[in-house]
């Protein structure tokens, strides 16, 4: 997937720098280059990253097509690292910088917004409370814009559902902190989360994680009947990795507790 020791990231893009729309590189990547890079990201994300960093340094730093792909490559390489590894954080934050810069240059292209959302959401695991709230709002904005273009994109529906679910479940202390930082802190409801999770399930009905989130929403609404329906559904599916195995075990435990 990538080498065990990714190349140094000392020359990485500054995530705080978002380029103005007037700076768009109109030359852009050629179709053949885009196809080759897309294949390389899947086959060898580290090589794709290295090649794109050269293009970036040689004058393509304002090309949205390059920037979202750089973000995607960073995300792909980061997936090889454990969450506690500082390289993972470094790559995710770098990728967020590229992806957000791409979105600032072109907010009319779905794929640009999609990867800006993915990297922004991933980065919230590595920032403090104030930035997490601030970036959460940015994350939601990208999701809303992308889903306005393609309302059936199940992965983005799931992400927006996760956002609403996490906001709806903020503790009293977290809400007080949000109110201290922002005049209008984020608001969302379990019903909003459930609507997006169900929308994702309409498109992809064998996604264990999404199904468990649907059940969690029904449990939060004290609707044990519907919660049990989805918990039973999750248990019938085959896990493809350790994370899904844990979710199935959670579903079994919740089913015992909520009327299975």
PDB file of C-alpha atoms in Angstrom:
ATOM      1  CA  UNK A   1       0.000   0.000   0.000  1.00  0.00           C
ATOM      2  CA  UNK A   2       2.729   2.378   0.986  1.00  0.00           C
ATOM      3  CA  UNK A   3       6.244   2.144   2.282  1.00  0.00           C
ATOM      4  CA  UNK A   4       6.763   1.510   5.973  1.00  0.00           C
ATOM      5  CA  UNK A   5       8.500   4.868   6.295  1.00  0.00           C
ATOM      6  CA  UNK A   6       6.645   7.531   4.301  1.00  0.00           C
ATOM      7  CA  UNK A   7       8.726  10.339   2.882  1.00  0.00           C
ATOM      8  CA  UNK A   8       9.323  13.352   5.144  1.00  0.00           C
ATOM      9  CA  UNK A   9       6.457  15.808   5.317  1.00  0.00           C
ATOM     10  CA  UNK A  10       8.529  18.813   6.368  1.00  0.00           C
ATOM     11  CA  UNK A  11       7.480  20.720   3.241  1.00  0.00           C
ATOM     12  CA  UNK A  12       3.826  19.999   3.799  1.00  0.00           C
ATOM     13  CA  UNK A  13       1.092  22.449   2.882  1.00  0.00           C
ATOM     14  CA  UNK A  14       0.014  24.731   5.723  1.00  0.00           C
ATOM     15  CA  UNK A  15      -3.589  23.707   6.536  1.00  0.00           C
ATOM     16  CA  UNK A  16      -4.363  27.215   7.746  1.00  0.00           C
ATOM     17  CA  UNK A  17      -3.735  28.721   4.327  1.00  0.00           C
ATOM     18  CA  UNK A  18      -6.811  28.708   2.109  1.00  0.00           C
ATOM     19  CA  UNK A  19      -6.265  30.244  -1.292  1.00  0.00           C
ATOM     20  CA  UNK A  20      -8.670  32.847  -2.730  1.00  0.00           C
ATOM     21  CA  UNK A  21     -10.894  31.764  -5.605  1.00  0.00           C
ATOM     22  CA  UNK A  22      -9.201  34.266  -7.901  1.00  0.00           C
ATOM     23  CA  UNK A  23      -6.046  32.149  -7.681  1.00  0.00           C
ATOM     24  CA  UNK A  24      -7.464  29.080  -9.441  1.00  0.00           C
ATOM     25  CA  UNK A  25      -4.985  27.335 -11.723  1.00  0.00           C
ATOM     26  CA  UNK A  26      -6.931  27.163 -14.965  1.00  0.00           C
ATOM     27  CA  UNK A  27      -4.409  24.913 -16.681  1.00  0.00           C
ATOM     28  CA  UNK A  28      -5.176  21.957 -14.409  1.00  0.00           C
ATOM     29  CA  UNK A  29      -4.275  18.308 -14.680  1.00  0.00           C
ATOM     30  CA  UNK A  30      -4.876  16.680 -18.034  1.00  0.00           C
ATOM     31  CA  UNK A  31      -7.412  13.837 -18.235  1.00  0.00           C
ATOM     32  CA  UNK A  32      -4.713  11.216 -18.743  1.00  0.00           C
ATOM     33  CA  UNK A  33      -2.769  12.490 -15.739  1.00  0.00           C
ATOM     34  CA  UNK A  34      -5.874  12.390 -13.546  1.00  0.00           C
ATOM     35  CA  UNK A  35      -6.659   8.796 -14.528  1.00  0.00           C
ATOM     36  CA  UNK A  36      -3.061   7.716 -13.909  1.00  0.00           C
ATOM     37  CA  UNK A  37      -2.986   9.402 -10.491  1.00  0.00           C
ATOM     38  CA  UNK A  38      -6.349   7.900  -9.495  1.00  0.00           C
ATOM     39  CA  UNK A  39      -5.054   4.416 -10.310  1.00  0.00           C
ATOM     40  CA  UNK A  40      -1.781   5.057  -8.499  1.00  0.00           C
ATOM     41  CA  UNK A  41      -3.547   6.265  -5.329  1.00  0.00           C
ATOM     42  CA  UNK A  42      -5.324   2.898  -5.197  1.00  0.00           C
ATOM     43  CA  UNK A  43      -2.210   0.874  -6.048  1.00  0.00           C
ATOM     44  CA  UNK A  44       0.526   2.801  -4.216  1.00  0.00           C
ATOM     45  CA  UNK A  45      -0.666   5.858  -2.309  1.00  0.00           C
ATOM     46  CA  UNK A  46       2.844   6.795  -1.168  1.00  0.00           C
ATOM     47  CA  UNK A  47       4.147   6.925  -4.752  1.00  0.00           C
ATOM     48  CA  UNK A  48       1.077   8.925  -5.806  1.00  0.00           C
ATOM     49  CA  UNK A  49       1.714  11.345  -2.934  1.00  0.00           C
ATOM     50  CA  UNK A  50       5.387  11.757  -3.872  1.00  0.00           C
ATOM     51  CA  UNK A  51       4.560  12.361  -7.541  1.00  0.00           C
ATOM     52  CA  UNK A  52       1.844  14.889  -6.724  1.00  0.00           C
ATOM     53  CA  UNK A  53       4.082  16.758  -4.278  1.00  0.00           C
ATOM     54  CA  UNK A  54       6.499  17.298  -7.182  1.00  0.00           C
ATOM     55  CA  UNK A  55       3.646  18.649  -9.323  1.00  0.00           C
ATOM     56  CA  UNK A  56       2.580  20.849  -6.411  1.00  0.00           C
ATOM     57  CA  UNK A  57       6.100  22.256  -6.042  1.00  0.00           C
ATOM     58  CA  UNK A  58       6.418  22.776  -9.792  1.00  0.00           C
ATOM     59  CA  UNK A  59       3.409  25.070 -10.061  1.00  0.00           C
ATOM     60  CA  UNK A  60       0.167  23.109  -9.647  1.00  0.00           C
ATOM     61  CA  UNK A  61      -0.482  24.283  -6.081  1.00  0.00           C
ATOM     62  CA  UNK A  62      -3.659  26.098  -7.137  1.00  0.00           C
ATOM     63  CA  UNK A  63      -5.216  23.257  -9.110  1.00  0.00           C
ATOM     64  CA  UNK A  64      -8.296  21.849  -7.295  1.00  0.00           C
ATOM     65  CA  UNK A  65      -7.950  18.552  -9.193  1.00  0.00           C
ATOM     66  CA  UNK A  66      -4.475  18.047  -7.758  1.00  0.00           C
ATOM     67  CA  UNK A  67      -5.389  19.313  -4.290  1.00  0.00           C
ATOM     68  CA  UNK A  68      -8.284  16.945  -3.584  1.00  0.00           C
ATOM     69  CA  UNK A  69      -6.230  14.029  -4.872  1.00  0.00           C
ATOM     70  CA  UNK A  70      -3.357  15.009  -2.575  1.00  0.00           C
ATOM     71  CA  UNK A  71      -5.839  15.021   0.284  1.00  0.00           C
ATOM     72  CA  UNK A  72      -7.094  11.587  -0.725  1.00  0.00           C
ATOM     73  CA  UNK A  73      -3.531  10.228  -0.925  1.00  0.00           C
ATOM     74  CA  UNK A  74      -2.744  11.575   2.560  1.00  0.00           C
ATOM     75  CA  UNK A  75      -5.909   9.893   3.862  1.00  0.00           C
ATOM     76  CA  UNK A  76      -4.962   6.604   2.193  1.00  0.00           C
ATOM     77  CA  UNK A  77      -1.430   6.606   3.630  1.00  0.00           C
ATOM     78  CA  UNK A  78      -2.746   7.591   7.061  1.00  0.00           C
ATOM     79  CA  UNK A  79      -5.043   4.560   7.100  1.00  0.00           C
ATOM     80  CA  UNK A  80      -1.926   2.394   7.384  1.00  0.00           C
ATOM     81  CA  UNK A  81      -1.108   3.870  10.784  1.00  0.00           C
ATOM     82  CA  UNK A  82      -2.598   3.239  14.202  1.00  0.00           C
ATOM     83  CA  UNK A  83      -4.565   6.183  15.592  1.00  0.00           C
ATOM     84  CA  UNK A  84      -1.927   6.776  18.287  1.00  0.00           C
ATOM     85  CA  UNK A  85       0.892   7.099  15.749  1.00  0.00           C
ATOM     86  CA  UNK A  86       1.787  10.802  15.305  1.00  0.00           C
ATOM     87  CA  UNK A  87       2.279  10.179  11.565  1.00  0.00           C
ATOM     88  CA  UNK A  88      -1.449   9.548  11.228  1.00  0.00           C
ATOM     89  CA  UNK A  89      -2.309  12.924  12.727  1.00  0.00           C
ATOM     90  CA  UNK A  90       0.365  14.619  10.623  1.00  0.00           C
ATOM     91  CA  UNK A  91      -0.961  13.120   7.396  1.00  0.00           C
ATOM     92  CA  UNK A  92      -4.622  13.805   8.176  1.00  0.00           C
ATOM     93  CA  UNK A  93      -3.957  17.454   9.032  1.00  0.00           C
ATOM     94  CA  UNK A  94      -1.814  17.866   5.931  1.00  0.00           C
ATOM     95  CA  UNK A  95      -4.509  16.252   3.814  1.00  0.00           C
ATOM     96  CA  UNK A  96      -7.128  18.546   5.321  1.00  0.00           C
ATOM     97  CA  UNK A  97      -5.054  21.526   4.228  1.00  0.00           C
ATOM     98  CA  UNK A  98      -4.927  20.353   0.624  1.00  0.00           C
ATOM     99  CA  UNK A  99      -8.579  19.315   0.485  1.00  0.00           C
ATOM    100  CA  UNK A 100      -9.891  22.525   2.048  1.00  0.00           C
ATOM    101  CA  UNK A 101      -7.731  24.588  -0.297  1.00  0.00           C
ATOM    102  CA  UNK A 102      -9.206  22.649  -3.211  1.00  0.00           C
ATOM    103  CA  UNK A 103     -12.736  23.343  -1.993  1.00  0.00           C
ATOM    104  CA  UNK A 104     -12.006  27.043  -1.557  1.00  0.00           C
ATOM    105  CA  UNK A 105     -10.974  27.118  -5.214  1.00  0.00           C
ATOM    106  CA  UNK A 106     -13.873  25.080  -6.595  1.00  0.00           C
ATOM    107  CA  UNK A 107     -17.029  24.541  -4.517  1.00  0.00           C
ATOM    108  CA  UNK A 108     -19.058  23.479  -7.546  1.00  0.00           C
ATOM    109  CA  UNK A 109     -17.470  20.065  -8.017  1.00  0.00           C
ATOM    110  CA  UNK A 110     -18.879  17.184  -5.972  1.00  0.00           C
ATOM    111  CA  UNK A 111     -15.662  15.175  -5.628  1.00  0.00           C
ATOM    112  CA  UNK A 112     -13.761  18.236  -4.353  1.00  0.00           C
ATOM    113  CA  UNK A 113     -16.391  18.838  -1.661  1.00  0.00           C
ATOM    114  CA  UNK A 114     -16.545  15.136  -0.801  1.00  0.00           C
ATOM    115  CA  UNK A 115     -12.851  14.891   0.004  1.00  0.00           C
ATOM    116  CA  UNK A 116     -12.850  18.230   1.809  1.00  0.00           C
ATOM    117  CA  UNK A 117     -15.607  16.787   4.012  1.00  0.00           C
ATOM    118  CA  UNK A 118     -13.808  13.476   4.573  1.00  0.00           C
ATOM    119  CA  UNK A 119     -10.508  15.089   5.589  1.00  0.00           C
ATOM    120  CA  UNK A 120     -12.171  17.784   7.692  1.00  0.00           C
ATOM    121  CA  UNK A 121     -14.181  15.166   9.551  1.00  0.00           C
ATOM    122  CA  UNK A 122     -11.135  12.948  10.068  1.00  0.00           C
ATOM    123  CA  UNK A 123      -9.107  15.867  11.436  1.00  0.00           C
ATOM    124  CA  UNK A 124     -11.586  16.615  14.229  1.00  0.00           C
ATOM    125  CA  UNK A 125     -10.138  13.638  16.126  1.00  0.00           C
ATOM    126  CA  UNK A 126      -6.855  15.510  16.512  1.00  0.00           C
ATOM    127  CA  UNK A 127      -7.790  19.066  17.514  1.00  0.00           C
ATOM    128  CA  UNK A 128      -8.932  20.872  20.650  1.00  0.00           C
ATOM    129  CA  UNK A 129     -12.508  21.638  21.632  1.00  0.00           C
ATOM    130  CA  UNK A 130     -12.714  25.086  20.040  1.00  0.00           C
ATOM    131  CA  UNK A 131     -11.246  23.978  16.711  1.00  0.00           C
ATOM    132  CA  UNK A 132     -13.332  20.810  16.779  1.00  0.00           C
ATOM    133  CA  UNK A 133     -16.521  22.873  17.012  1.00  0.00           C
ATOM    134  CA  UNK A 134     -15.292  25.333  14.383  1.00  0.00           C
ATOM    135  CA  UNK A 135     -14.219  22.597  11.986  1.00  0.00           C
ATOM    136  CA  UNK A 136     -17.416  20.678  12.702  1.00  0.00           C
ATOM    137  CA  UNK A 137     -19.344  23.583  11.218  1.00  0.00           C
ATOM    138  CA  UNK A 138     -17.042  23.581   8.174  1.00  0.00           C
ATOM    139  CA  UNK A 139     -17.502  19.802   7.874  1.00  0.00           C
ATOM    140  CA  UNK A 140     -21.289  20.161   7.943  1.00  0.00           C
ATOM    141  CA  UNK A 141     -21.147  22.901   5.306  1.00  0.00           C
ATOM    142  CA  UNK A 142     -19.146  20.701   2.918  1.00  0.00           C
ATOM    143  CA  UNK A 143     -21.554  17.814   3.481  1.00  0.00           C
ATOM    144  CA  UNK A 144     -24.629  19.955   2.853  1.00  0.00           C
ATOM    145  CA  UNK A 145     -23.190  21.350  -0.376  1.00  0.00           C
ATOM    146  CA  UNK A 146     -22.077  17.939  -1.650  1.00  0.00           C
ATOM    147  CA  UNK A 147     -25.369  16.238  -0.763  1.00  0.00           C
ATOM    148  CA  UNK A 148     -27.270  19.026  -2.518  1.00  0.00           C
ATOM    149  CA  UNK A 149     -25.498  17.789  -5.664  1.00  0.00           C
ATOM    150  CA  UNK A 150     -25.938  14.064  -4.966  1.00  0.00           C
ATOM    151  CA  UNK A 151     -28.511  13.286  -2.278  1.00  0.00           C
ATOM    152  CA  UNK A 152     -27.926   9.516  -2.575  1.00  0.00           C
ATOM    153  CA  UNK A 153     -24.209   9.487  -1.687  1.00  0.00           C
ATOM    154  CA  UNK A 154     -24.509   7.066   1.220  1.00  0.00           C
ATOM    155  CA  UNK A 155     -21.057   7.646   2.718  1.00  0.00           C
ATOM    156  CA  UNK A 156     -21.733  11.382   3.015  1.00  0.00           C
ATOM    157  CA  UNK A 157     -25.239  10.781   4.381  1.00  0.00           C
ATOM    158  CA  UNK A 158     -23.658   8.571   7.036  1.00  0.00           C
ATOM    159  CA  UNK A 159     -21.071  11.249   7.864  1.00  0.00           C
ATOM    160  CA  UNK A 160     -23.726  13.928   8.230  1.00  0.00           C
ATOM    161  CA  UNK A 161     -25.700  11.547  10.410  1.00  0.00           C
ATOM    162  CA  UNK A 162     -22.624  11.012  12.581  1.00  0.00           C
ATOM    163  CA  UNK A 163     -22.191  14.773  12.892  1.00  0.00           C
ATOM    164  CA  UNK A 164     -25.806  15.270  13.973  1.00  0.00           C
ATOM    165  CA  UNK A 165     -25.602  12.291  16.340  1.00  0.00           C
ATOM    166  CA  UNK A 166     -22.457  13.604  18.047  1.00  0.00           C
ATOM    167  CA  UNK A 167     -23.854  17.141  18.391  1.00  0.00           C
ATOM    168  CA  UNK A 168     -27.167  15.832  19.731  1.00  0.00           C
ATOM    169  CA  UNK A 169     -25.238  13.844  22.350  1.00  0.00           C
ATOM    170  CA  UNK A 170     -22.973  16.655  23.565  1.00  0.00           C
ATOM    171  CA  UNK A 171     -22.692  16.745  27.335  1.00  0.00           C
ATOM    172  CA  UNK A 172     -23.808  19.754  29.365  1.00  0.00           C
ATOM    173  CA  UNK A 173     -20.158  20.724  29.850  1.00  0.00           C
ATOM    174  CA  UNK A 174     -19.429  20.476  26.121  1.00  0.00           C
ATOM    175  CA  UNK A 175     -22.475  22.617  25.329  1.00  0.00           C
ATOM    176  CA  UNK A 176     -21.309  25.248  27.817  1.00  0.00           C
ATOM    177  CA  UNK A 177     -17.869  25.242  26.196  1.00  0.00           C
ATOM    178  CA  UNK A 178     -19.409  25.599  22.733  1.00  0.00           C
ATOM    179  CA  UNK A 179     -21.561  28.502  23.919  1.00  0.00           C
ATOM    180  CA  UNK A 180     -18.472  30.179  25.368  1.00  0.00           C
ATOM    181  CA  UNK A 181     -16.595  29.922  22.077  1.00  0.00           C
ATOM    182  CA  UNK A 182     -19.372  30.785  19.636  1.00  0.00           C
ATOM    183  CA  UNK A 183     -22.440  33.022  19.668  1.00  0.00           C
ATOM    184  CA  UNK A 184     -24.391  30.306  17.871  1.00  0.00           C
ATOM    185  CA  UNK A 185     -23.044  26.884  18.905  1.00  0.00           C
ATOM    186  CA  UNK A 186     -23.872  23.876  16.703  1.00  0.00           C
ATOM    187  CA  UNK A 187     -27.295  22.317  17.063  1.00  0.00           C
ATOM    188  CA  UNK A 188     -28.654  19.015  15.795  1.00  0.00           C
ATOM    189  CA  UNK A 189     -31.190  16.397  16.821  1.00  0.00           C
ATOM    190  CA  UNK A 190     -31.357  12.623  16.956  1.00  0.00           C
ATOM    191  CA  UNK A 191     -34.168  12.803  14.388  1.00  0.00           C
ATOM    192  CA  UNK A 192     -31.852  14.596  11.948  1.00  0.00           C
ATOM    193  CA  UNK A 193     -29.190  11.953  12.492  1.00  0.00           C
ATOM    194  CA  UNK A 194     -31.716   9.151  12.044  1.00  0.00           C
ATOM    195  CA  UNK A 195     -33.014  10.639   8.802  1.00  0.00           C
ATOM    196  CA  UNK A 196     -29.529  10.626   7.266  1.00  0.00           C
ATOM    197  CA  UNK A 197     -28.667   7.136   8.551  1.00  0.00           C
ATOM    198  CA  UNK A 198     -31.924   5.796   7.103  1.00  0.00           C
ATOM    199  CA  UNK A 199     -31.168   7.585   3.833  1.00  0.00           C
ATOM    200  CA  UNK A 200     -27.776   5.874   3.690  1.00  0.00           C
ATOM    201  CA  UNK A 201     -29.430   2.541   4.498  1.00  0.00           C
ATOM    202  CA  UNK A 202     -31.856   2.988   1.586  1.00  0.00           C
ATOM    203  CA  UNK A 203     -28.853   3.025  -0.750  1.00  0.00           C
ATOM    204  CA  UNK A 204     -26.592   0.536   1.074  1.00  0.00           C
ATOM    205  CA  UNK A 205     -28.527  -1.763   3.395  1.00  0.00           C
ATOM    206  CA  UNK A 206     -25.674  -4.093   4.390  1.00  0.00           C
ATOM    207  CA  UNK A 207     -23.443  -1.542   6.118  1.00  0.00           C
ATOM    208  CA  UNK A 208     -23.114  -2.804   9.679  1.00  0.00           C
ATOM    209  CA  UNK A 209     -21.836   0.446  11.178  1.00  0.00           C
ATOM    210  CA  UNK A 210     -24.669   2.483   9.673  1.00  0.00           C
ATOM    211  CA  UNK A 211     -27.268  -0.058  10.821  1.00  0.00           C
ATOM    212  CA  UNK A 212     -25.941   0.042  14.396  1.00  0.00           C
ATOM    213  CA  UNK A 213     -26.144   3.829  14.359  1.00  0.00           C
ATOM    214  CA  UNK A 214     -29.779   3.581  13.256  1.00  0.00           C
ATOM    215  CA  UNK A 215     -30.423   1.312  16.230  1.00  0.00           C
ATOM    216  CA  UNK A 216     -28.620   3.720  18.577  1.00  0.00           C
ATOM    217  CA  UNK A 217     -30.875   6.530  17.348  1.00  0.00           C
ATOM    218  CA  UNK A 218     -34.012   4.490  18.001  1.00  0.00           C
ATOM    219  CA  UNK A 219     -32.703   3.617  21.466  1.00  0.00           C
ATOM    220  CA  UNK A 220     -32.129   7.319  22.148  1.00  0.00           C
ATOM    221  CA  UNK A 221     -35.741   7.903  21.068  1.00  0.00           C
ATOM    222  CA  UNK A 222     -36.854   5.079  23.407  1.00  0.00           C
ATOM    223  CA  UNK A 223     -38.244   3.168  20.426  1.00  0.00           C
ATOM    224  CA  UNK A 224     -37.183  -0.364  21.384  1.00  0.00           C
ATOM    225  CA  UNK A 225     -39.317  -2.003  18.694  1.00  0.00           C
ATOM    226  CA  UNK A 226     -37.534  -0.346  15.767  1.00  0.00           C
ATOM    227  CA  UNK A 227     -34.172  -0.560  17.537  1.00  0.00           C
ATOM    228  CA  UNK A 228     -34.588  -4.338  17.803  1.00  0.00           C
ATOM    229  CA  UNK A 229     -35.425  -4.625  14.088  1.00  0.00           C
ATOM    230  CA  UNK A 230     -32.120  -3.027  13.089  1.00  0.00           C
ATOM    231  CA  UNK A 231     -30.066  -4.751  15.790  1.00  0.00           C
ATOM    232  CA  UNK A 232     -31.316  -8.117  14.514  1.00  0.00           C
ATOM    233  CA  UNK A 233     -30.435  -7.036  10.985  1.00  0.00           C
ATOM    234  CA  UNK A 234     -26.877  -6.134  12.028  1.00  0.00           C
ATOM    235  CA  UNK A 235     -26.373  -9.509  13.711  1.00  0.00           C
ATOM    236  CA  UNK A 236     -27.315 -11.413  10.543  1.00  0.00           C
ATOM    237  CA  UNK A 237     -24.527  -9.757   8.536  1.00  0.00           C
ATOM    238  CA  UNK A 238     -20.986 -11.082   8.164  1.00  0.00           C
ATOM    239  CA  UNK A 239     -18.206  -8.942   9.625  1.00  0.00           C
ATOM    240  CA  UNK A 240     -15.373  -8.092   7.245  1.00  0.00           C
ATOM    241  CA  UNK A 241     -12.934  -6.757   9.863  1.00  0.00           C
ATOM    242  CA  UNK A 242     -12.359  -6.454  13.618  1.00  0.00           C
ATOM    243  CA  UNK A 243     -14.273  -3.191  13.797  1.00  0.00           C
ATOM    244  CA  UNK A 244     -17.397  -4.817  12.363  1.00  0.00           C
ATOM    245  CA  UNK A 245     -16.985  -7.795  14.703  1.00  0.00           C
ATOM    246  CA  UNK A 246     -17.036  -5.375  17.640  1.00  0.00           C
ATOM    247  CA  UNK A 247     -20.153  -3.686  16.250  1.00  0.00           C
ATOM    248  CA  UNK A 248     -21.941  -7.027  15.949  1.00  0.00           C
ATOM    249  CA  UNK A 249     -21.048  -7.855  19.558  1.00  0.00           C
ATOM    250  CA  UNK A 250     -22.360  -4.444  20.590  1.00  0.00           C
ATOM    251  CA  UNK A 251     -25.573  -5.126  18.653  1.00  0.00           C
ATOM    252  CA  UNK A 252     -26.018  -8.438  20.486  1.00  0.00           C
ATOM    253  CA  UNK A 253     -25.588  -6.713  23.846  1.00  0.00           C
ATOM    254  CA  UNK A 254     -28.009  -3.934  22.945  1.00  0.00           C
ATOM    255  CA  UNK A 255     -30.553  -6.457  21.709  1.00  0.00           C
ATOM    256  CA  UNK A 256     -30.524  -8.256  25.067  1.00  0.00           C
ATOM    257  CA  UNK A 257     -31.000  -4.954  26.845  1.00  0.00           C
ATOM    258  CA  UNK A 258     -33.673  -3.493  24.590  1.00  0.00           C
ATOM    259  CA  UNK A 259     -36.116  -6.307  24.054  1.00  0.00           C
ATOM    260  CA  UNK A 260     -34.651  -8.852  21.676  1.00  0.00           C
TER     261      UNK A 260
END
